[in-house]
Short mmCIF file of C-alpha atoms in Angstrom, two decimals:
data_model
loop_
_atom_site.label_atom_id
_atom_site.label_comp_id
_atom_site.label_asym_id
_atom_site.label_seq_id
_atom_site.Cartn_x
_atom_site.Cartn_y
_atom_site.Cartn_z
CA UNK A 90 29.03 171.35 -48.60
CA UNK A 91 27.30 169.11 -45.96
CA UNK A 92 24.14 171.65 -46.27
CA UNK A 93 24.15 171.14 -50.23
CA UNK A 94 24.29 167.57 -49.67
CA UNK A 95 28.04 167.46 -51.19
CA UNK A 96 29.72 166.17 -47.89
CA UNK A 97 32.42 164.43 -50.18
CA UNK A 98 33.36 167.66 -51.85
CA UNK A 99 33.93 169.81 -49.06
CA UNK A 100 37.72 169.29 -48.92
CA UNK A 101 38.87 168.96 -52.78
CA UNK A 102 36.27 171.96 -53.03
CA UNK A 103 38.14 174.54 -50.35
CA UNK A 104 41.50 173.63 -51.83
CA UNK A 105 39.72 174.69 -55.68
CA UNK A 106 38.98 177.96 -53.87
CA UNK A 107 42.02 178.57 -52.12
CA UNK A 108 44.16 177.70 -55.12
CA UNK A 109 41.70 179.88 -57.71
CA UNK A 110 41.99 183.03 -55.11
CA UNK A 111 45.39 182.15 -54.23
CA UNK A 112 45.73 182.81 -58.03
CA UNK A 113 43.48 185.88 -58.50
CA UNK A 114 45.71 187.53 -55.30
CA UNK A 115 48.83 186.79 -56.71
CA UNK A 116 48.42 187.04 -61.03
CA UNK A 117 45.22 188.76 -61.03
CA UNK A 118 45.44 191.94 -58.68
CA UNK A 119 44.90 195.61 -59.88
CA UNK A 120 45.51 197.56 -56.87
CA UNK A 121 41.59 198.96 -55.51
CA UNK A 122 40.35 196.25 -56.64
CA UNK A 123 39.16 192.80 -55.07
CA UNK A 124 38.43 189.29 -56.44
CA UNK A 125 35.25 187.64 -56.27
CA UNK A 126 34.49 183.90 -55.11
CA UNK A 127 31.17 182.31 -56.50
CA UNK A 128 30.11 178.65 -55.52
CA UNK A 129 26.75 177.75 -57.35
CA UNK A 130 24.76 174.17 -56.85
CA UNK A 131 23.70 172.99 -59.98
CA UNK A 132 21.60 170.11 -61.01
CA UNK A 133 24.55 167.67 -61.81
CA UNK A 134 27.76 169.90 -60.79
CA UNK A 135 29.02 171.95 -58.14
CA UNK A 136 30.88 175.50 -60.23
CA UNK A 137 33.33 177.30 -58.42
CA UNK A 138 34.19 180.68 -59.72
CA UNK A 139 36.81 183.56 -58.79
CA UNK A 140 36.37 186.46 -60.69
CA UNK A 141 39.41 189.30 -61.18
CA UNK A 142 39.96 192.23 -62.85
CA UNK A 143 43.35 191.70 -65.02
CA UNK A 144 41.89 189.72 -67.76
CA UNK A 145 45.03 189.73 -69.83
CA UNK A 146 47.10 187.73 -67.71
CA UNK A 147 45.00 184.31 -68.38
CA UNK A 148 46.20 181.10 -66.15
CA UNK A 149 48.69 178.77 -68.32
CA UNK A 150 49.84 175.27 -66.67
CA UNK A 151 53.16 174.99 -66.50
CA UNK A 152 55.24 172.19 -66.84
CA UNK A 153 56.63 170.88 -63.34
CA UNK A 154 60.29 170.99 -63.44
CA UNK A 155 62.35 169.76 -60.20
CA UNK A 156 61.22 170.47 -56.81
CA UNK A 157 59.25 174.11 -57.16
CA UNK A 158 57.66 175.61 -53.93
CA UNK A 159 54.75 176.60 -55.96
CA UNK A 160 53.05 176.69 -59.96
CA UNK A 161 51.20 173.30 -59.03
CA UNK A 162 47.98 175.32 -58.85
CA UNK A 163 46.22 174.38 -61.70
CA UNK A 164 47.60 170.67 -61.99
CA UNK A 165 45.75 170.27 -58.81
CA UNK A 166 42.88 172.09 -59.84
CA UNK A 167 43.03 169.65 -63.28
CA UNK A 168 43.24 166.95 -61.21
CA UNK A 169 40.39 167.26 -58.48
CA UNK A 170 37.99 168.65 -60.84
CA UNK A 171 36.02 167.48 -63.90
CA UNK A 172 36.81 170.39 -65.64
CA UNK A 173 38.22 174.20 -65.37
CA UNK A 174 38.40 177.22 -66.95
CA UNK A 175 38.46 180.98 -68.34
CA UNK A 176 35.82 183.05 -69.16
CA UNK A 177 37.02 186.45 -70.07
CA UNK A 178 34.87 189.39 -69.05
CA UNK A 179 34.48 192.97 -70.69
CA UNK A 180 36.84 193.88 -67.39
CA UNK A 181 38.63 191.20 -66.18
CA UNK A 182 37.97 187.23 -66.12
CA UNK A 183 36.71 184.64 -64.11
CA UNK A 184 38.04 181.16 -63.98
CA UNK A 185 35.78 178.69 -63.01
CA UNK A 186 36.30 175.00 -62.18
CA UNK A 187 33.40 172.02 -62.07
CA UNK A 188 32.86 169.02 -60.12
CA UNK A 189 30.32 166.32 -61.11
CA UNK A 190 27.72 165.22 -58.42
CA UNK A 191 26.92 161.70 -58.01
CA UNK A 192 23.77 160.37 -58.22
CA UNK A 193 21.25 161.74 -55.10
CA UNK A 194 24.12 164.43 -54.46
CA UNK A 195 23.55 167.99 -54.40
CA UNK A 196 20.12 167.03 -52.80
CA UNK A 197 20.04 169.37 -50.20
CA UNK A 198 19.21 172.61 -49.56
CA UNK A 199 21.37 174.32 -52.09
CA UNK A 200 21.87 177.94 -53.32
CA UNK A 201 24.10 180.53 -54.18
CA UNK A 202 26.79 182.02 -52.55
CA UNK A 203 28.05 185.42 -53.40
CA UNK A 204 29.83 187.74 -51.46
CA UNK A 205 28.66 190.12 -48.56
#
């Protein structure tokens, strides 16, 4: 994030991508098959994507009820970000989530990073 220029992301954007491939690990597995993590710098917005391969089991927010050790996920993710979602995909689905750049942000030397 500092090399993009998004120094204030860098934290609220690793928890986005540990809770999205927390997510594809645990609802979106097909055994053989791995997930894919996509961060792309935009003009105004910094997309994260994670891309699995069980696109029938699309994420739903649950209500919290009580004191559960986990389905906070994607009230996190709703919360940190500007804006998340599903795209589905002939195999599979990716579910993205966006944060807005402020103004000079994003200014630095920023690409694409797929997977090796």
């Amino acid at each position: 994030m500092g090399e993009w220029g998004c120094p204030r992301l860098a934290q609220d954007a690793a928890l986005v991508v540990c809770e999205l491939a927390s997510n594809a690990l645990l609802h979106g597995g097909v055994p053989g098959r791995a997930f894919r993590v996509h961060l792309m710098l935009l003009p105004a917005v910094l997309r994260v994507e994670v891309t699995d391969a069980l696109g029938e089991r699309l994420p739903v927010v649950r209500p919290v009820v009580g004191e559960p050790t986990c389905g906070r996920g994607l009230l996190l993710i709703a919360a940190l970000t500007a804006r998340w979602g599903v795209t589905p995909l002939v195999v599979g689905k990716t579910v993205w989530a966006e944060f807005d750049l402020e103004e000079g942000e994003g200014s630095g030397t920023g690409y694409v990073v797929r997977p090796a």
